Coordinates of C-alpha atoms in Angstrom, one line a residue:
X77 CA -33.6 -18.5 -15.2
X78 CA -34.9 -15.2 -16.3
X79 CA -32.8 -13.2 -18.6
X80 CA -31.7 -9.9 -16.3
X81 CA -30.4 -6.5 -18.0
X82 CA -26.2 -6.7 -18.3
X83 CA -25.3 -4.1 -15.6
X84 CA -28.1 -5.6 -13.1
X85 CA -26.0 -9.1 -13.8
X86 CA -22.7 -7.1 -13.5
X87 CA -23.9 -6.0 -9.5
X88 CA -24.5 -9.3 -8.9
X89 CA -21.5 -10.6 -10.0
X90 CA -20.0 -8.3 -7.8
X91 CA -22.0 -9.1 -4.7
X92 CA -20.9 -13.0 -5.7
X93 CA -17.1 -11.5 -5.0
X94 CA -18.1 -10.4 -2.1
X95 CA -17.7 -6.7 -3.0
X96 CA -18.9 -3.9 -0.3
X97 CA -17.8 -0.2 -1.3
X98 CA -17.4 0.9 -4.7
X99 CA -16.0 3.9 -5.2
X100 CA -16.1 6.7 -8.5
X101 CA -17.9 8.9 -10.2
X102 CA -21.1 8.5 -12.5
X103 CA -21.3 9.5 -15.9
X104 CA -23.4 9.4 -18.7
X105 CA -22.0 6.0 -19.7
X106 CA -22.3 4.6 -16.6
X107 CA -26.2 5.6 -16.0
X108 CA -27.3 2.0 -16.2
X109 CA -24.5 0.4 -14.1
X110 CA -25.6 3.5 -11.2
X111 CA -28.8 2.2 -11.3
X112 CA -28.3 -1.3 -11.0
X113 CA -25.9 -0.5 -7.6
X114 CA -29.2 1.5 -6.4
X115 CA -30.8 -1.7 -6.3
X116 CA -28.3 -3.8 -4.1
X117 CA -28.7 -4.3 -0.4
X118 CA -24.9 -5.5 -0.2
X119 CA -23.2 -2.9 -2.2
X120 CA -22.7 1.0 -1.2
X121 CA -21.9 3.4 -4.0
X122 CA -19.3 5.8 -2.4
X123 CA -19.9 8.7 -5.0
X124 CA -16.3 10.9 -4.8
X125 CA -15.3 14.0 -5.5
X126 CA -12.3 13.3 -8.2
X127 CA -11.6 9.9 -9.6
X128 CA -7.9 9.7 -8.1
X129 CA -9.6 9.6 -4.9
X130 CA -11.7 6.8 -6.1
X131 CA -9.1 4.7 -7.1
X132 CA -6.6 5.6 -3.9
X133 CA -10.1 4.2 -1.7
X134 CA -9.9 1.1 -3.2
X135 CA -6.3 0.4 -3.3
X136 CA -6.4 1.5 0.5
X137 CA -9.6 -0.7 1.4
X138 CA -8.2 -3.7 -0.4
X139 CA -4.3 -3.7 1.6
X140 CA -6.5 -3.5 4.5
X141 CA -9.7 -5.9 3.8
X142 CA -7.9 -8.1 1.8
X143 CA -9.9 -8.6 -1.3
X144 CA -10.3 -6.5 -4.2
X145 CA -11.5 -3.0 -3.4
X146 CA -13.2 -1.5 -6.8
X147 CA -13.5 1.7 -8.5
X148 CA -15.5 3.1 -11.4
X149 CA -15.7 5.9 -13.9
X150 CA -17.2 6.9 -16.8
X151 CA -15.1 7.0 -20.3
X152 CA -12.3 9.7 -21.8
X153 CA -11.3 12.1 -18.8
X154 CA -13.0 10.0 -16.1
X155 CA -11.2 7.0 -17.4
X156 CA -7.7 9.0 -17.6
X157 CA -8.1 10.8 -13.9
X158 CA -8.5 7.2 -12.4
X159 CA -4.9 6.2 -13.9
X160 CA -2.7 7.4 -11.4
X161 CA -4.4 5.0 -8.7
X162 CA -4.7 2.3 -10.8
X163 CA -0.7 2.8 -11.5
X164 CA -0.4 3.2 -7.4
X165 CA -1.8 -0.3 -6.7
X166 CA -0.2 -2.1 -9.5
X167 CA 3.5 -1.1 -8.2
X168 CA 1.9 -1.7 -4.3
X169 CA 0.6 -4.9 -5.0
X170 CA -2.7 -3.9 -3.9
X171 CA -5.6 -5.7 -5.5
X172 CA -8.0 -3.3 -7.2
X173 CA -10.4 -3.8 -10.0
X174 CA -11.9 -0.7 -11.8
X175 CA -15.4 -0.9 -13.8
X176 CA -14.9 2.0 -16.4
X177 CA -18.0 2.9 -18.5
X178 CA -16.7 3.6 -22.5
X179 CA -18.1 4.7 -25.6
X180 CA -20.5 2.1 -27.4
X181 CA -19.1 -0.4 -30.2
X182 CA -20.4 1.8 -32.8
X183 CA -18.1 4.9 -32.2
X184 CA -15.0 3.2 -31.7
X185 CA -13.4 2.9 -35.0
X186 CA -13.8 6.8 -36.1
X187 CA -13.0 10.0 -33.9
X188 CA -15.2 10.4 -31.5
X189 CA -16.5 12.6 -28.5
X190 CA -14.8 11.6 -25.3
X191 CA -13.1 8.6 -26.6
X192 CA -10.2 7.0 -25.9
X193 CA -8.5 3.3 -26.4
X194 CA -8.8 2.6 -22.3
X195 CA -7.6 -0.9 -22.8
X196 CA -4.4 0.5 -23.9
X197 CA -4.6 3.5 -21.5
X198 CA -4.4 1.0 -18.7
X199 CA -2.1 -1.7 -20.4
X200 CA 1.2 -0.7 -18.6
X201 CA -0.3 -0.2 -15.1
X202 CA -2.4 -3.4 -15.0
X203 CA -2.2 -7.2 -14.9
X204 CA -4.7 -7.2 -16.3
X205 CA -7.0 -4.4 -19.0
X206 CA -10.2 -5.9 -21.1
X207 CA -13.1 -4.6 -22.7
X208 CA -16.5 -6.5 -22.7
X209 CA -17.2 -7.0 -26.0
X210 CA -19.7 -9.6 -26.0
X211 CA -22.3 -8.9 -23.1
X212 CA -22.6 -12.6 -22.7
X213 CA -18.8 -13.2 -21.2
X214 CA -19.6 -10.7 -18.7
X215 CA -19.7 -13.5 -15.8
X216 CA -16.9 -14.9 -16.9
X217 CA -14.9 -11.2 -17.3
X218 CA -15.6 -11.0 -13.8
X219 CA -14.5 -13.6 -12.3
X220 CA -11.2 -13.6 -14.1
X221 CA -10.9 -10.3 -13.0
X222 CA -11.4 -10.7 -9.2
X223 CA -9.2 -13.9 -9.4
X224 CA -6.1 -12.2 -11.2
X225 CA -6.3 -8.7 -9.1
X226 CA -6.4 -11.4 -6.3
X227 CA -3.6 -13.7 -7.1
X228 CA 0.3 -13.2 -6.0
X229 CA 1.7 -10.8 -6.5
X230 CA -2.0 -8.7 -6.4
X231 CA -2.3 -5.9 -8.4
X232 CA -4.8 -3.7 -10.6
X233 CA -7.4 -4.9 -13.2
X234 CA -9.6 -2.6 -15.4
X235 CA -12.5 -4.1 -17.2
X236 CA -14.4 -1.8 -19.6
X237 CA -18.1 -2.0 -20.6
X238 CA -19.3 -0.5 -23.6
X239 CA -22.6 1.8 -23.3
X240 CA -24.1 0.0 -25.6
X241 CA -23.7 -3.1 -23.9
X242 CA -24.8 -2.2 -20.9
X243 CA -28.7 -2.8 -21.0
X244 CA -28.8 -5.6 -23.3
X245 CA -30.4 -8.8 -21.2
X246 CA -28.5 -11.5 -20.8
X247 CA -28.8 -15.1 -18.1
X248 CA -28.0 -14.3 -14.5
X249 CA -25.2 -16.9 -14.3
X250 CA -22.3 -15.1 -11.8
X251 CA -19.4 -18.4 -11.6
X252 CA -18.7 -19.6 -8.3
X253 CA -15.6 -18.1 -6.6
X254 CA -13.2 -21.0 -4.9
X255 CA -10.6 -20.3 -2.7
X256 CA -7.5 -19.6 -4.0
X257 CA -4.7 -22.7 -3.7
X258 CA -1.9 -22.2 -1.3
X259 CA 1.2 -23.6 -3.5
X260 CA 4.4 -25.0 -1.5
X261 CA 7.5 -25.7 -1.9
X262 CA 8.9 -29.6 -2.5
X263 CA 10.6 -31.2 0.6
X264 CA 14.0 -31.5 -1.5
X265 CA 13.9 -27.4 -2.1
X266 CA 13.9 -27.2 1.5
X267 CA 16.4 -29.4 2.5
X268 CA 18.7 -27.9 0.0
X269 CA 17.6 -24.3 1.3
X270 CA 18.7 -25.8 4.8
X271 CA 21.8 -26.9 3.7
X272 CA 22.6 -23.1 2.1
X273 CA 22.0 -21.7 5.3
X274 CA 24.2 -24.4 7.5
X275 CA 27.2 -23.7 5.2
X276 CA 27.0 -19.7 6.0
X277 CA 28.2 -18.1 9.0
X278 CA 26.2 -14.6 8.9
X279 CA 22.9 -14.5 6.9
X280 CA 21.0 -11.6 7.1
X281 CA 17.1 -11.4 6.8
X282 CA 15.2 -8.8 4.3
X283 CA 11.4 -9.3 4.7
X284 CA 9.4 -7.4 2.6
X285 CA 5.9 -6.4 2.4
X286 CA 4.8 -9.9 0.7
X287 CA 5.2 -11.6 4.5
X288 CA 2.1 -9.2 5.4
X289 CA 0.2 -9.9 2.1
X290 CA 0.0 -13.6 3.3
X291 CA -0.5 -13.4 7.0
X292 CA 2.8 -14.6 7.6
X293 CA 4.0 -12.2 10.2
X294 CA 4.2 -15.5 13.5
X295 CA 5.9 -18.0 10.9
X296 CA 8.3 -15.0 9.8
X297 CA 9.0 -14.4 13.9
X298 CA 9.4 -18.3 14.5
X299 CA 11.8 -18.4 11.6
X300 CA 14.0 -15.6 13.4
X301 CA 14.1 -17.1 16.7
X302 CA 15.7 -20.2 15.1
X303 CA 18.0 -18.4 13.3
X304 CA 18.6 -15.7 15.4
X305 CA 19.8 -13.3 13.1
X306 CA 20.0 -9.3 11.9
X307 CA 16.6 -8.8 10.1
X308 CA 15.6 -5.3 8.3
X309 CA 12.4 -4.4 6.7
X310 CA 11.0 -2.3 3.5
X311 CA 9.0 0.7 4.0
X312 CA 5.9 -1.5 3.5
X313 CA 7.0 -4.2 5.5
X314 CA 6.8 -1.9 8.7
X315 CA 5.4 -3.9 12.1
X316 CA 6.3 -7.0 11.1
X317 CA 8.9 -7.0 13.8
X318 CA 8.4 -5.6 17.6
X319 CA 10.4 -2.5 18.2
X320 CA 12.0 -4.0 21.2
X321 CA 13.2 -7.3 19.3
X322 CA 16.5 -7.6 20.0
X323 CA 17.2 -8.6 15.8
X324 CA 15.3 -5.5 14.7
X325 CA 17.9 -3.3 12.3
X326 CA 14.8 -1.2 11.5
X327 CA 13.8 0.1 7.7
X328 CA 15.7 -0.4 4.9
X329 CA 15.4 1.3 1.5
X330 CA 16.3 5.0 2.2
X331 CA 17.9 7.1 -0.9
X332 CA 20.4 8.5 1.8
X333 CA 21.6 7.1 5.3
X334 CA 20.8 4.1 5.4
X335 CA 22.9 2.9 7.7
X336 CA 21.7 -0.6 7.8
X337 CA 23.7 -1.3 4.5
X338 CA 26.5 -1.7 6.2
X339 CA 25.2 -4.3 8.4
X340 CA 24.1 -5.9 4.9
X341 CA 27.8 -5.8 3.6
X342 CA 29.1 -7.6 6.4
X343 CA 26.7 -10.8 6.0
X344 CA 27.3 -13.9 4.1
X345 CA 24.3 -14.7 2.7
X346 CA 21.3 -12.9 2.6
X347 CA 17.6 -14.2 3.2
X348 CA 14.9 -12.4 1.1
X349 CA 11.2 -13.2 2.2
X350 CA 8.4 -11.5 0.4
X351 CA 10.5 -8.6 -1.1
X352 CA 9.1 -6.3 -4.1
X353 CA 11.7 -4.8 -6.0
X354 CA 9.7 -2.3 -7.3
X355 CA 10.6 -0.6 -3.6
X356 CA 14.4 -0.8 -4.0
X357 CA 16.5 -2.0 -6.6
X358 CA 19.0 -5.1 -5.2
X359 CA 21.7 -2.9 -6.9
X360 CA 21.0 -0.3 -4.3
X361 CA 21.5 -2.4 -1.2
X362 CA 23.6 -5.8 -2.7
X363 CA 26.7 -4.3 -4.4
X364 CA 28.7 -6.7 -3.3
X365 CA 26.3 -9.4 -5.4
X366 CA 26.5 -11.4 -1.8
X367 CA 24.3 -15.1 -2.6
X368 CA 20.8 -14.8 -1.6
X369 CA 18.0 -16.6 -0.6
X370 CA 14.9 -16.7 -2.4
X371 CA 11.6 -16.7 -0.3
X372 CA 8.3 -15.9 -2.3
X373 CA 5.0 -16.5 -4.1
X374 CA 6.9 -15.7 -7.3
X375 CA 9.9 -16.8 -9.0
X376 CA 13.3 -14.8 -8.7
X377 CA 14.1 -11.7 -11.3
X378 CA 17.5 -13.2 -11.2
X379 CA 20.6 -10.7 -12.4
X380 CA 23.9 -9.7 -11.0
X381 CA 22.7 -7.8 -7.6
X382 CA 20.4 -11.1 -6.9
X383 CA 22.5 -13.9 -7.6
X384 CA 20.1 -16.9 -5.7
X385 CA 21.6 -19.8 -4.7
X386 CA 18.3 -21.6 -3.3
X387 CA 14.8 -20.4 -3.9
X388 CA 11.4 -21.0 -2.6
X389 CA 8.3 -20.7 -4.2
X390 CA 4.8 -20.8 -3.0
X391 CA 2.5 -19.8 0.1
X392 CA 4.8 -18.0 2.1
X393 CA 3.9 -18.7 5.2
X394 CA 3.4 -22.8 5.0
X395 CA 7.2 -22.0 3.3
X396 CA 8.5 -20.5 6.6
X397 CA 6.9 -23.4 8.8
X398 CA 8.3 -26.2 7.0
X399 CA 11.5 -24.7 7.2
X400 CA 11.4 -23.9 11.0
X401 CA 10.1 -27.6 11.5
X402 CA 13.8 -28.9 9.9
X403 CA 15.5 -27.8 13.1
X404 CA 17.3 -24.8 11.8
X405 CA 20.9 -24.0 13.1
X406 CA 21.6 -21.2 15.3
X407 CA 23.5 -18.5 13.5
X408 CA 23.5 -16.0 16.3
X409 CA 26.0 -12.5 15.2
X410 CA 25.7 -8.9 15.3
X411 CA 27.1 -6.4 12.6
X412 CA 29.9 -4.3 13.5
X413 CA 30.3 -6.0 16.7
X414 CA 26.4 -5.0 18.2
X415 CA 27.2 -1.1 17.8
X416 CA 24.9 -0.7 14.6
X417 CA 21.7 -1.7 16.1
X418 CA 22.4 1.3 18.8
X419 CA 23.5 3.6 15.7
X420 CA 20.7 2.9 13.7
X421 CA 18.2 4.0 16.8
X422 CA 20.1 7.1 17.5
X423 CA 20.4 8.2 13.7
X424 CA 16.6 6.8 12.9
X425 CA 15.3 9.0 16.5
X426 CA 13.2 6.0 17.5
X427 CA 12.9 7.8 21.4
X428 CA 12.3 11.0 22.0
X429 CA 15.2 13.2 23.2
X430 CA 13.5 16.7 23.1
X431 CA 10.2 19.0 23.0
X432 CA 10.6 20.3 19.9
X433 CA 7.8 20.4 17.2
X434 CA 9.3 18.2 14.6
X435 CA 7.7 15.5 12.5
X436 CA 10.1 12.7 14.4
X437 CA 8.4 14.3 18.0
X438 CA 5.3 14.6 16.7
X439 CA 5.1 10.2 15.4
X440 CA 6.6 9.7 19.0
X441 CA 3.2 10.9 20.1
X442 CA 1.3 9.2 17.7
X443 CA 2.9 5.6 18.5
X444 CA 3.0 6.9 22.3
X445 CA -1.2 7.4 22.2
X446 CA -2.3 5.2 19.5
X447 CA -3.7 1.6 20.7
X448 CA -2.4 -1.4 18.5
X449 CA -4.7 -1.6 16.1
X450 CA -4.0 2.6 15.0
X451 CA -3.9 2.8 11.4
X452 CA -1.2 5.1 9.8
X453 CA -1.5 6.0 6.3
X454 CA 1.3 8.4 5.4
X455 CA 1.2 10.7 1.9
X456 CA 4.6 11.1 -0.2
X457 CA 7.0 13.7 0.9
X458 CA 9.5 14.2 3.2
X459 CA 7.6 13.4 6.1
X460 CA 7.3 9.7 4.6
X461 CA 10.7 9.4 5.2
X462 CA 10.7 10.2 8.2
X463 CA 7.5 7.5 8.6
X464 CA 10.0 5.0 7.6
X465 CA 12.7 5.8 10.0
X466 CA 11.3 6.8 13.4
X467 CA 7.6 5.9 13.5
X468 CA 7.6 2.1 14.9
X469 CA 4.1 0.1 14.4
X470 CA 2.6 -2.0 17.1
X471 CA 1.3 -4.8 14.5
X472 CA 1.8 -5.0 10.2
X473 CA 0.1 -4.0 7.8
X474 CA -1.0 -1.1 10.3
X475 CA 1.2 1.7 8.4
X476 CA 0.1 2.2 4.8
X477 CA 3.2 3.4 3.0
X478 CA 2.7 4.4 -0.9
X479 CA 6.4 3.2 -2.0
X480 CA 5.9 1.8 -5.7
X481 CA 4.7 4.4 -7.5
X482 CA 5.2 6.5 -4.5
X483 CA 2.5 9.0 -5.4
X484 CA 1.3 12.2 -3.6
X485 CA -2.0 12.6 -2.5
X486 CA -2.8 9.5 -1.4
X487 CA -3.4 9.4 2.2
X488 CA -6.7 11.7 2.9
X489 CA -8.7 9.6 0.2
X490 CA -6.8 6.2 1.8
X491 CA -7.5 6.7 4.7
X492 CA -11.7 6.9 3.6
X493 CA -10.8 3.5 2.3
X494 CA -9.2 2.5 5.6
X495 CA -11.9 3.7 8.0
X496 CA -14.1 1.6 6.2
X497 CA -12.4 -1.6 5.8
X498 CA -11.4 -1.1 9.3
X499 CA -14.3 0.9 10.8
X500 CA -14.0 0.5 14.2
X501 CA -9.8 1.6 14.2
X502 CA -8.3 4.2 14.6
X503 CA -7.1 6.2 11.3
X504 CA -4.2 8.9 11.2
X505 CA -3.9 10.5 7.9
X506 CA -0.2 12.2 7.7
X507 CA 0.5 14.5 5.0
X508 CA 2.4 17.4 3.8
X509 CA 0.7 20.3 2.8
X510 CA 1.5 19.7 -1.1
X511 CA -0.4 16.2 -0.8
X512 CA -3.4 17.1 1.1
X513 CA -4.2 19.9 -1.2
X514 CA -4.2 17.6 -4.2
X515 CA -7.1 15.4 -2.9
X516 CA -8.7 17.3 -0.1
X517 CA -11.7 17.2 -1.5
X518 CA -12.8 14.1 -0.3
X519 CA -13.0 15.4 2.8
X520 CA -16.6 16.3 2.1
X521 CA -16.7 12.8 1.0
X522 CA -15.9 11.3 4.2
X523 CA -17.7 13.8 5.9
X524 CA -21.1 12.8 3.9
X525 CA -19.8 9.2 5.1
X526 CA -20.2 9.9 8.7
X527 CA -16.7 9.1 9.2
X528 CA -14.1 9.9 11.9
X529 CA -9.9 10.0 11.4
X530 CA -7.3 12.5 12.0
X531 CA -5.7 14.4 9.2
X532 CA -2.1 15.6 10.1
X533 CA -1.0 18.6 7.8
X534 CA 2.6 19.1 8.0
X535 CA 2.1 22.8 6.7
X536 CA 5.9 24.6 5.1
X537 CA 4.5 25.5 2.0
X538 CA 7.7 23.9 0.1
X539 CA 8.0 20.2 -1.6
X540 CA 10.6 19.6 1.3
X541 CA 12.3 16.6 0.1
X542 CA 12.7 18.0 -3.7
X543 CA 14.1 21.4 -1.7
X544 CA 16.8 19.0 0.4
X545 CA 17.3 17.3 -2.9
X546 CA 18.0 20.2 -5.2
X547 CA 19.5 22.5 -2.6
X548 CA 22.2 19.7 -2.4
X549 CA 22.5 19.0 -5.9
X550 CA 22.9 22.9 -6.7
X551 CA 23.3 25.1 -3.5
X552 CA 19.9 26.7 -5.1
X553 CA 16.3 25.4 -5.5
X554 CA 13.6 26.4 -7.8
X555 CA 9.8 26.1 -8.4
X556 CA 9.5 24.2 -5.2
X557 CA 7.5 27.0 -2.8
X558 CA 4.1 27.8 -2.8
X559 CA 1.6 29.4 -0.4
X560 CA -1.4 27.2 1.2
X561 CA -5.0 28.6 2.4
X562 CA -5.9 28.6 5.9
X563 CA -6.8 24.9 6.7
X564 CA -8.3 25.5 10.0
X565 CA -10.8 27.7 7.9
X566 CA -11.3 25.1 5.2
X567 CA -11.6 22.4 7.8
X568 CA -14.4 24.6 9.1
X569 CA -15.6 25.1 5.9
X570 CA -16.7 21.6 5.5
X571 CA -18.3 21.3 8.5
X572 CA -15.3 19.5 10.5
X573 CA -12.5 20.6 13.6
X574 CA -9.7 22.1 12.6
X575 CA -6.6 23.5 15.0
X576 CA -3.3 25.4 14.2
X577 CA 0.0 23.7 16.8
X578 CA 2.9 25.5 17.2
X579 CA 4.4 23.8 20.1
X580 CA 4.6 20.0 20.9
X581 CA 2.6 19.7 24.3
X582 CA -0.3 21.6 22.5
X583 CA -0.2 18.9 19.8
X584 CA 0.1 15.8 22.3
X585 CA -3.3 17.7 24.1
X586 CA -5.0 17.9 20.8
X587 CA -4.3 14.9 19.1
X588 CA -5.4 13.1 22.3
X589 CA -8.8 15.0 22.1
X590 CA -9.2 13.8 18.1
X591 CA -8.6 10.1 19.3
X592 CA -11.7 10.5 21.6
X593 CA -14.0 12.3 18.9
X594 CA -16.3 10.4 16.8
X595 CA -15.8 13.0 14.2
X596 CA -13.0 14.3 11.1
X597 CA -10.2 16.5 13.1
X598 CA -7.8 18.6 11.2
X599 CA -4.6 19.6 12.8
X600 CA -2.8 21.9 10.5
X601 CA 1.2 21.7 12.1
X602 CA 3.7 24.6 11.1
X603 CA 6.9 22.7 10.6

């Protein structure tokens, strides 16, 4: 086998993982690895405008494709702008691996132009963050890489090469990549589960976003109609349950109103499937420390909030058949007699009672015109909120929620990632006005792409939620206003539709028009 220059062995290592898209920014470190990805016929280099947007791509197109979606920079600031992505898909559970190009061996140890410890950088957002220091354990770098950022729960890797490493030749020897074993539970955990649930009268179902990481969304549905009981969901667990179902209590997880705890408090025994802390503390919606039910890839944090009487550990789906298969007992109740399902519509607005242009009226037209397949990636503000509450999904894993990290500007680079994981779906991209102006760059990006999506700019040139936040808190707010450009004349000035709404009908026409265009539409809203 001929001997093959490291970053030329590095591409095909990727290709072996099966990797499409990469996303980033070249530098001068990176030179080799740029042109080794010229050479690929499997691989497309998406060159970005910011390295954030890179890294919010990938985490994006690997929620939605389902394998690792990977970014890369160059050292120092390249390395440092990617961070807050990297952070974003760590507390998502989103599988990402980052290639970050670094300083050669030789400058390390004293000060040095550009350089930084990146291993360390990345430490606390990864599961994983290694630098190549021999060029022959490249293969094997890789592979561990893809595998961890792969495993349960998925999150972010960062490998670094040094420059100096990267055209030294080394054997062509990518490892094979095996499918990933599905672990399940022993038949005695699930009898004993079954037993837990047979000597409670009102158990009470939490799914969270875990049930859509492992395609367990007709197993979780089978589980319910044997139990028939109350089930809520996290923010990223939206679609997992029909809007009509008659045991839908909605989203869960709220800071305020959430008026689904009280259906919580009234339960027995409460069934967690799939949950990620990271999006609500159990202290938040267990103070009563009621027993729960452990259902997961992962073992139980246990403390006082999540006392677990029986847990299950493994594939989450094969966990959910074998217990349906044991002929689980009806437990059919409603909290506060059936009048908190009606409450929880009426204070969530999940119909539309009026005309008026308001973010609630304006996803009731989304869901209304969308098909099932519509992909909604919301941005962080105010408006995600209201994402949570009111916007209902046809199908999971079809609304892209930021909720670990929770960080702005997200959703105009996500949904790039989106459209092409998914390319022939239909991709809303809602933000505020703050969020879309910290990334809207890449809308040349997408443009260059040849893709086509909607961008929703809910324009009030305030942080709304920190405004409700602090006007409570104080009667006052401060530092929270700012004034925004024109974004019908920036949309135009990158070559893409843009409209201004001020009424509801004229949004409903427009946003119908976007669905049917094959290009990037911009409809700035004045809330």
């Amino acid at each position: 086998m001929n001997d093959l220059k490291v970053t030329d062995v590095l591409v095909q290592c990727l290709e072996n993982e099966g990797v499409e898209y990469i996303f980033g920014i070249v530098g001068k470190e990176t030179l080799d690895f740029a042109e080794s990805m010229s050479k690929s016929e499997q691989i497309q280099f998406v060159n970005v405008r910011h390295e954030q947007g890179a890294a919010f791509m990938a985490d994006v197109y690997g929620r939605l494709a389902n394998k690792p979606g990977v970014c890369t920079s160059t050292l120092g600031p390249g390395a440092a702008n990617l961070l807050t992505g990297i952070a974003s898909a760590q507390l998502d559970h989103s599988p990402v691996v980052a290639i970050v190009g670094q300083a050669g061996l030789n400058r390390q140890h004293p000060e040095s132009h550009q350089f930084v410890d990146i291993v360390k950088l990345f430490e606390p957002v990864t599961k994983w963050s290694t630098q190549i220091l021999e060029s022959q354990s490249l293969p094997t770098t890789i592979r561990k890489a893809f595998r961890t950022a792969k495993l349960e729960k998925p999150g972010s890797v960062v490998v670094t090469l040094p420059e100096n490493l990267a055209a030294q030749m080394i054997p062509n020897k990518p490892l094979p990549v095996p499918p990933i074993p599905d672990l399940v539970p022993d038949m005695e955990a699930i009898k004993y589960a079954v037993r837990l649930i047979e000597n409670h009268l009102k158990p009470f179902i939490i799914v969270g976003n875990g049930v859509i990481r492992q395609d367990a969304g007709d197993a979780l549905l089978s589980f319910i109609e044997a139990l028939d009981v109350p089930v809520t969901h996290s923010f990223m667990a939206k679609g997992v349950l029909p809007k009509d179902h008659r045991q839908q209590y909605f989203t869960f997880g709220f800071n305020e109103q959430d008026e689904v705890l009280v259906g919580l408090e009234e339960a027995d025994l409460l069934i967690v499937i799939g949950f990620d802390v990271v999006e609500k503390l159990p202290k938040d919606w267990n103070p009563k420390k009621l027993p729960v039910f452990h259902i997961d890839t992962v073992p139980a944090e246990v403390n006082e909030y999540y006392p677990v009487q029986a847990e299950l550990v493994g594939n989450i789906k094969k966990t959910l058949e074998m217990l349906v298969q044991q002929k689980l007992p009806h437990k059919t109740w409603a909290p506060s007699g059936g009048g908190l399902q009606e409450k929880i519509k009426t204070a969530y607005q999940t119909e539309q009672t009026d005309s008026n242009l308001t973010i609630e009226n304006i996803l009731h037209i989304v869901e209304k015109c969308t098909n099932e397949n519509a992909i909604v990636i919301s941005d962080v503000g105010a408006h995600k909120v209201a994402i949570a509450r009111t916007y209902q999904p046809k199908k999971p894993n079809r609304t892209i929620i930021s909720n670990g990290l929770a960080s702005m500007g997200i959703a105009i680079p996500g949904s790039i990632g989106a459209k092409l994981a998914c390319p022939s779906d239909q991709v809303i991209c809602i933000t505020g006005d703050g969020g879309a102006l910290m990334n809207i760059s890449e809308i040349e990006t997408a443009k260059r792409l040849g893709l086509s999506f909607i961008i929703i700019v809910l324009n009030d040139s305030m942080l709304k939620l920190e405004v409700q936040t602090m006007n409570k808190m104080f009667g006052e707010n401060y530092g929270l206003t700012f004034g925004n450009p024109d974004f019908v004349q920036l949309a135009d000035s990158f070559g893409i539709k843009g409209f201004r709404i001020e009424t509801l009908s004229y949004f409903e026409k427009v946003f119908k028009e976007a669905l049917a265009s094959e290009e990037i539409v911009l409809i700035d809203v004045s809330i």
